[in-house]
XYZ file of C-alpha atoms in Angstrom:
472
model
C 6.151 7.237 11.841
C 9.117 6.179 14.001
C 6.859 5.120 16.887
C 4.769 2.809 14.664
C 5.687 -0.849 14.272
C 6.369 -1.842 10.672
C 5.962 -5.548 9.950
C 8.822 -5.572 7.414
C 11.294 -3.203 9.098
C 10.268 -3.367 12.780
C 10.905 -0.158 14.730
C 14.631 0.054 14.077
C 14.648 -0.188 10.270
C 16.121 -3.707 10.292
C 14.422 -6.283 8.049
C 12.447 -8.738 10.211
C 12.893 -12.509 9.826
C 9.746 -13.351 7.804
C 10.648 -10.708 5.187
C 14.359 -11.529 4.706
C 13.985 -13.713 1.598
C 11.544 -11.240 0.070
C 13.817 -8.295 0.876
C 16.823 -9.996 -0.762
C 14.750 -10.629 -3.908
C 13.447 -7.056 -3.914
C 16.957 -5.576 -3.695
C 17.854 -7.382 -6.935
C 14.792 -6.186 -8.856
C 14.656 -3.329 -11.346
C 12.090 -0.749 -10.067
C 10.842 -0.179 -13.627
C 10.010 -3.909 -13.923
C 8.096 -3.745 -10.654
C 6.148 -0.699 -11.833
C 5.234 -2.626 -14.985
C 4.145 -5.582 -12.845
C 1.974 -3.289 -10.698
C 0.234 -2.050 -13.869
C -0.100 -5.639 -15.080
C -1.784 -6.622 -11.806
C -4.298 -3.792 -12.198
C -5.034 -4.931 -15.755
C -5.523 -8.532 -14.572
C -8.059 -7.363 -11.997
C -9.852 -5.311 -14.635
C -10.018 -8.242 -17.069
C -11.193 -10.636 -14.368
C -13.869 -8.173 -13.292
C -12.755 -7.945 -9.662
C -14.880 -4.981 -8.667
C -17.056 -3.733 -5.827
C -19.971 -1.324 -5.732
C -19.943 1.904 -3.741
C -23.322 2.745 -2.237
C -24.566 6.293 -1.881
C -22.545 7.725 -4.751
C -23.998 8.659 -8.102
C -20.659 8.478 -9.907
C -18.503 5.361 -10.347
C -21.061 2.889 -9.049
C -18.653 0.050 -9.780
C -14.945 0.292 -8.955
C -11.789 -1.727 -9.377
C -10.379 -2.806 -6.026
C -6.778 -1.558 -5.712
C -4.113 -4.258 -5.295
C -0.554 -3.824 -4.044
C 2.214 -6.224 -5.103
C 4.175 -6.171 -1.807
C 2.902 -9.165 0.222
C 2.179 -9.134 3.927
C 4.262 -11.942 5.466
C 3.497 -13.754 8.735
C 5.790 -16.366 10.279
C 4.483 -19.884 10.895
C 4.935 -19.610 14.681
C 3.071 -16.296 14.792
C 0.237 -17.793 12.747
C 0.033 -20.834 15.026
C -0.489 -18.556 18.020
C -3.097 -16.510 16.140
C -4.954 -19.637 15.003
C -5.407 -20.890 18.565
C -6.949 -17.579 19.562
C -9.217 -17.445 16.502
C -10.469 -21.008 17.069
C -11.187 -20.316 20.735
C -13.145 -17.179 19.826
C -15.196 -18.860 17.082
C -16.142 -21.748 19.401
C -17.293 -19.231 21.996
C -19.362 -17.271 19.436
C -21.160 -20.437 18.318
C -21.857 -21.467 21.938
C -23.101 -17.947 22.715
C -25.527 -17.989 19.788
C -26.913 -21.381 20.814
C -27.338 -20.170 24.379
C -29.145 -16.894 23.647
C -31.654 -18.715 21.425
C -32.224 -21.429 24.041
C -31.601 -21.283 27.812
C -29.886 -17.848 27.964
C -27.603 -19.008 30.774
C -25.184 -16.118 30.220
C -27.966 -13.635 31.008
C -29.098 -15.614 34.067
C -25.499 -15.601 35.281
C -25.448 -11.803 35.045
C -22.551 -11.724 32.576
C -24.530 -9.817 29.917
C -27.483 -7.481 30.618
C -30.787 -8.836 29.314
C -31.561 -5.617 27.436
C -28.399 -6.099 25.344
C -30.153 -9.094 23.798
C -33.870 -8.318 24.074
C -33.588 -4.811 22.585
C -31.032 -5.728 19.963
C -32.339 -5.353 16.408
C -30.146 -8.262 15.278
C -31.777 -10.671 17.762
C -34.398 -12.816 15.984
C -37.235 -14.119 18.203
C -38.089 -16.472 15.286
C -34.885 -18.394 16.130
C -35.815 -19.081 19.763
C -35.672 -22.833 20.387
C -34.295 -23.535 16.905
C -31.144 -25.668 16.670
C -29.573 -25.578 13.195
C -28.423 -28.853 11.599
C -25.236 -29.993 13.314
C -25.683 -27.277 15.940
C -23.685 -24.836 13.791
C -24.772 -21.193 13.646
C -21.639 -19.600 12.191
C -20.494 -21.683 9.218
C -18.254 -18.954 7.775
C -16.651 -16.400 10.095
C -14.294 -13.482 9.476
C -12.361 -12.159 12.475
C -10.896 -8.681 11.870
C -7.490 -8.269 13.512
C -5.051 -5.401 13.893
C -1.395 -5.603 14.896
C 0.348 -3.039 17.122
C 3.700 -4.767 17.736
C 5.576 -7.998 16.958
C 3.165 -10.817 17.813
C 0.635 -8.414 19.380
C -2.741 -8.700 17.660
C -6.102 -7.326 18.798
C -9.567 -8.311 17.546
C -11.193 -5.243 16.019
C -14.550 -6.865 15.232
C -16.264 -10.174 14.522
C -18.083 -10.964 11.255
C -20.423 -13.863 11.952
C -23.261 -13.016 9.567
C -21.979 -12.762 5.980
C -18.232 -12.017 5.979
C -17.085 -10.882 2.537
C -13.735 -10.500 0.775
C -12.586 -14.107 0.455
C -12.627 -13.864 -3.353
C -10.079 -11.035 -3.127
C -7.866 -13.255 -0.954
C -7.953 -15.976 -3.610
C -7.479 -13.652 -6.584
C -4.622 -11.809 -4.845
C -2.736 -15.091 -4.467
C -3.495 -16.178 -8.031
C -2.207 -12.845 -9.335
C 1.025 -13.063 -7.324
C 1.645 -16.654 -8.460
C 1.169 -15.607 -12.062
C 3.417 -12.543 -11.900
C 6.159 -13.617 -9.470
C 6.442 -17.423 -9.555
C 10.101 -17.172 -8.481
C 9.035 -15.712 -5.132
C 7.122 -18.861 -4.257
C 10.145 -21.048 -4.955
C 12.211 -18.910 -2.570
C 9.563 -18.819 0.187
C 7.540 -21.725 1.593
C 4.132 -20.070 1.539
C 1.113 -22.022 2.777
C -1.557 -22.334 0.051
C -5.034 -20.767 0.149
C -6.363 -22.132 -3.163
C -8.211 -25.030 -1.521
C -10.638 -22.655 0.239
C -13.560 -23.243 -2.208
C -13.157 -27.029 -1.856
C -12.996 -26.702 1.934
C -16.034 -24.423 1.913
C -18.085 -26.905 -0.116
C -17.060 -29.800 2.123
C -17.842 -27.778 5.248
C -21.283 -26.731 3.962
C -22.113 -30.282 2.833
C -21.194 -31.588 6.302
C -23.925 -29.326 7.718
C -26.722 -30.831 5.578
C -30.051 -31.443 7.347
C -30.890 -34.953 8.642
C -33.412 -35.697 5.867
C -30.795 -35.160 3.142
C -30.484 -38.260 0.980
C -27.179 -38.937 -0.741
C -24.837 -36.165 -1.731
C -26.114 -32.773 -0.474
C -27.198 -30.183 -3.016
C -25.630 -26.808 -2.190
C -26.475 -23.385 -3.611
C -25.361 -19.756 -3.141
C -28.208 -17.259 -2.642
C -27.397 -13.771 -3.952
C -29.494 -10.570 -3.962
C -28.400 -10.081 -7.573
C -26.000 -8.154 -9.766
C -26.433 -4.799 -7.990
C -25.086 -6.081 -4.677
C -21.622 -4.770 -3.736
C -20.245 -8.314 -3.351
C -21.920 -9.891 -6.397
C -18.550 -10.710 -7.972
C -17.744 -12.787 -4.902
C -21.097 -14.611 -4.899
C -20.648 -15.642 -8.530
C -16.962 -16.450 -8.020
C -17.562 -18.773 -5.056
C -20.492 -20.566 -6.706
C -18.341 -21.139 -9.786
C -15.325 -22.301 -7.777
C -17.444 -24.742 -5.726
C -19.294 -25.981 -8.814
C -22.725 -25.167 -7.351
C -25.671 -23.101 -8.545
C -25.857 -19.336 -7.985
C -29.510 -18.573 -7.313
C -31.723 -15.594 -6.590
C -34.930 -15.652 -4.570
C -37.141 -16.009 -7.645
C -35.255 -19.212 -8.577
C -36.457 -20.934 -5.376
C -39.820 -22.041 -4.005
C -41.164 -24.268 -1.266
C -42.547 -27.553 -2.624
C -43.803 -30.406 -0.380
C -42.001 -29.058 2.679
C -38.652 -28.663 0.888
C -36.940 -25.677 -0.699
C -36.437 -26.403 -4.410
C -34.536 -24.552 -7.116
C -35.548 -24.170 -10.713
C -33.479 -26.226 -13.167
C -33.847 -27.199 -16.819
C -35.313 -30.511 -15.569
C -37.843 -28.835 -13.285
C -37.538 -28.014 -9.592
C -34.854 -29.848 -7.629
C -34.670 -29.923 -3.787
C -31.777 -28.015 -2.234
C -30.200 -29.054 1.078
C -27.773 -26.272 1.980
C -28.124 -22.609 1.057
C -25.130 -20.319 1.514
C -27.072 -17.095 1.741
C -25.521 -13.699 1.039
C -28.591 -11.636 1.893
C -29.510 -10.077 5.231
C -31.926 -11.665 7.687
C -34.689 -9.156 7.030
C -34.904 -10.168 3.348
C -34.700 -13.983 3.658
C -38.437 -14.657 3.891
C -41.215 -12.097 3.213
C -43.709 -14.288 5.121
C -41.644 -14.191 8.319
C -39.662 -10.954 8.054
C -39.939 -7.935 5.749
C -43.125 -8.475 3.687
C -41.810 -6.086 1.021
C -38.743 -8.231 0.279
C -38.355 -9.382 -3.322
C -35.003 -11.069 -2.605
C -35.978 -13.981 -0.386
C -38.064 -17.143 -0.528
C -41.604 -17.133 0.915
C -41.861 -19.866 3.572
C -38.160 -20.795 3.738
C -38.028 -20.071 7.484
C -40.816 -22.591 8.114
C -38.839 -25.246 6.237
C -35.708 -24.231 8.155
C -37.373 -24.473 11.566
C -38.691 -27.920 10.612
C -35.133 -29.060 9.801
C -35.688 -29.284 6.038
C -32.816 -27.038 4.928
C -29.536 -25.610 6.236
C -29.106 -21.849 5.913
C -25.499 -20.690 6.258
C -24.929 -18.598 8.192
C -27.948 -19.221 10.404
C -30.507 -16.411 10.691
C -29.922 -14.405 13.852
C -26.128 -14.733 13.869
C -25.844 -10.997 13.235
C -26.134 -10.338 16.955
C -22.543 -11.600 17.257
C -21.502 -8.827 14.802
C -22.975 -6.184 17.099
C -20.159 -3.943 18.312
C -21.746 -3.535 21.749
C -21.879 -7.339 22.127
C -18.258 -7.360 20.932
C -17.325 -5.408 24.045
C -18.489 -8.395 26.122
C -16.455 -10.945 24.155
C -13.829 -11.469 26.892
C -16.664 -12.487 29.261
C -18.315 -14.585 26.515
C -15.088 -16.497 25.786
C -14.464 -17.159 29.468
C -18.101 -18.154 30.145
C -18.315 -20.778 27.393
C -14.746 -22.086 27.263
C -13.636 -21.723 30.872
C -10.432 -20.155 29.547
C -8.985 -16.671 29.400
C -9.190 -15.166 25.896
C -6.058 -15.819 23.855
C -6.834 -12.806 21.655
C -7.477 -9.446 23.263
C -10.274 -7.030 22.416
C -9.614 -3.373 21.778
C -10.746 -1.464 24.926
C -14.310 -0.337 24.249
C -16.688 2.204 25.786
C -20.401 1.403 25.432
C -22.046 4.763 24.850
C -25.374 3.443 26.166
C -23.811 3.633 29.658
C -23.967 7.207 31.090
C -20.411 7.258 32.508
C -18.965 5.901 29.273
C -20.961 8.411 27.216
C -19.695 11.299 29.354
C -16.087 10.156 28.848
C -16.545 9.735 25.093
C -18.163 13.157 24.668
C -15.251 14.728 26.562
C -12.649 12.930 24.409
C -14.173 12.747 20.930
C -11.087 14.258 19.306
C -8.955 11.323 20.498
C -11.302 8.372 19.919
C -12.744 6.217 17.146
C -16.554 6.062 17.367
C -18.544 3.399 15.471
C -22.178 2.440 14.950
C -22.940 -0.861 16.711
C -24.389 -2.327 13.502
C -22.149 -0.390 11.114
C -19.857 -1.907 8.488
C -17.715 -0.928 5.521
C -16.203 2.065 7.303
C -19.483 3.995 7.013
C -20.998 6.001 9.876
C -17.817 6.222 11.948
C -15.726 9.046 13.374
C -11.929 8.949 13.600
C -11.368 11.750 16.076
C -7.677 12.553 15.464
C -8.243 13.105 11.723
C -11.735 14.666 11.908
C -12.468 18.369 11.504
C -14.064 20.402 14.318
C -17.248 20.537 12.241
C -17.321 16.713 11.854
C -16.783 16.266 15.591
C -19.592 18.712 16.409
C -21.959 16.910 14.001
C -21.058 13.518 15.469
C -21.510 14.840 19.011
C -25.151 15.625 18.197
C -25.676 12.123 16.726
C -24.130 10.561 19.822
C -26.283 12.575 22.203
C -29.438 11.750 20.225
C -28.833 7.959 20.077
C -26.040 6.953 22.479
C -26.978 3.245 22.438
C -26.237 3.210 18.708
C -22.501 3.754 19.270
C -19.354 2.403 20.866
C -15.984 4.138 21.138
C -12.413 2.873 21.138
C -8.960 4.422 21.523
C -7.001 5.172 18.357
C -4.514 2.319 18.120
C -1.071 2.609 16.549
C -1.831 0.114 13.798
C 1.149 -1.647 12.259
C 2.263 -0.776 8.757
C 3.382 -2.865 5.785
C 5.140 -1.241 2.798
C 3.285 -0.620 -0.445
C 4.948 -0.117 -3.823
C 4.749 3.519 -4.968
C 6.408 5.535 -7.749
C 8.992 6.673 -5.224
C 9.687 3.160 -3.919
C 8.383 1.424 -0.795
C 6.244 3.441 1.627
C 4.573 2.264 4.877
C 0.785 2.064 5.072
C -1.559 0.846 7.806
C -3.187 -2.600 7.462
C -5.657 -4.948 9.092
C -6.257 -8.680 8.572
C -9.398 -10.759 8.093
C -8.736 -14.505 8.447
C -11.565 -16.768 7.232
C -12.852 -19.618 9.384
C -15.021 -22.561 8.303
C -17.096 -24.348 10.939
C -18.882 -27.692 10.627
C -19.552 -30.770 12.794
C -16.212 -32.040 11.436
C -14.365 -29.185 13.190
C -12.939 -25.717 12.603
C -10.673 -24.921 9.642
C -8.799 -21.608 9.368
C -7.383 -20.605 5.985
C -3.704 -19.689 6.489
C -3.530 -15.934 6.000
C -6.754 -14.273 4.967
C -7.411 -10.857 3.469
C -5.048 -7.992 4.262
C -6.681 -4.642 3.646
C -4.411 -1.629 3.326
C -5.028 2.111 3.679
C -3.455 3.483 0.506
C -3.524 7.108 1.703
C -0.502 8.148 3.774
C -1.371 8.213 7.484
C -4.939 6.951 6.958
C -6.280 4.332 9.369
C -9.318 3.441 7.222
C -8.616 0.299 5.190
C -12.102 -0.408 3.775
C -12.264 -0.601 -0.022
C -15.413 1.556 0.092
C -13.291 4.277 1.738
C -10.314 4.147 -0.644
C -8.422 1.157 0.748
C -6.833 -1.674 -1.213
C -5.695 -5.264 -0.637
C -2.505 -7.333 -0.473
C -1.621 -10.998 -0.725
C -1.102 -12.450 2.757
C 1.605 -15.066 3.194
C 1.851 -17.502 6.078
C 5.247 -19.179 5.964
C 5.910 -22.811 6.764
C 8.250 -23.017 9.741
């Protein structure tokens, strides 16, 4: 792994600046104490109930998310540079969403083909002409980043619909503070604990115009069998708001109201954690038992804020992602501060031909895929897997994009044999409201716990780390 950049040791084995205090502390620690602390962390997660569900598997429906005690550390200057790029990108995504549901200037300008929007299953015609309260479509955004060298980050994908994992970010920090308080006295680490308060304030600032007094906010969950249910309950509890399911809500006198012990009470802002298709059986999937009949009519009339807005999923589309450099430039007039990973759109015949010829060297993903499912990592795939994927690609080329296999950076994890490098990515969380854009310093670092693996998703065997942003 000599050619891979390690964020603690660089390429030459010398401890990098952000890690020097941590490295000095680590050298003075007894490995047996650290092993005990690693077990203690796992027990804390088990007691707290920090789990996720794995779909499509009969065994072990609910799993403990693995946590590693070695933090990922980012310098303040590096974070400042990253933040500027993230903010620029999020502003562009919001402007893009407003445009495609109104005048569609980017299509008229020839910067994006019309069929990329019109034939996209994430595009909602029901949102045409609708402007959400405050003009905000993406209230909570997660931008997935990968690092390949010192200060060199690429955007891997955008999560503008319902980005998950923020509860792990908060619990990771709480666990580290509890187990290693001395580390935080040695290092000036920027806090993340105010995220729930910031989230509540940001959501309240997006209340609809007819809201009287302090806005009533709720979190809409599909229920206990959802993979992120722990997070839904956690965030509702941390914000001090109600966690509701579809059957707890109904439309009364043109408002969405939730059931309480004192009867039904109007709700102003709904942080929804269910997909568009299930929000409203009268407007979308008539079979849905998870949504609220008529909520879209109230929303279009300006009677409630839904965060994130219906239809934002088109910005998650990996084929749209490939146009993000053009989108950023079109709406901001600036060159993108954060680069995309080079991407081949398999819907285009020349790109498809190249991808089919180079499957063994590429990463191929479904345009609407998530969680590490439905993807091919060519360099680690068997000949049989590649042949199977080739048939899928030929049958539905527009359903896929392909990217080169990047040399993702590594960060050490704590193993029985000591520290060992593992590949990581980073998901910073961004809150957007009429008051501005707020980026939580750090975010969620996901780590591939298997040696050499590039797949960091918890559903595919990955774990998480605490992410430190240092004060300069």
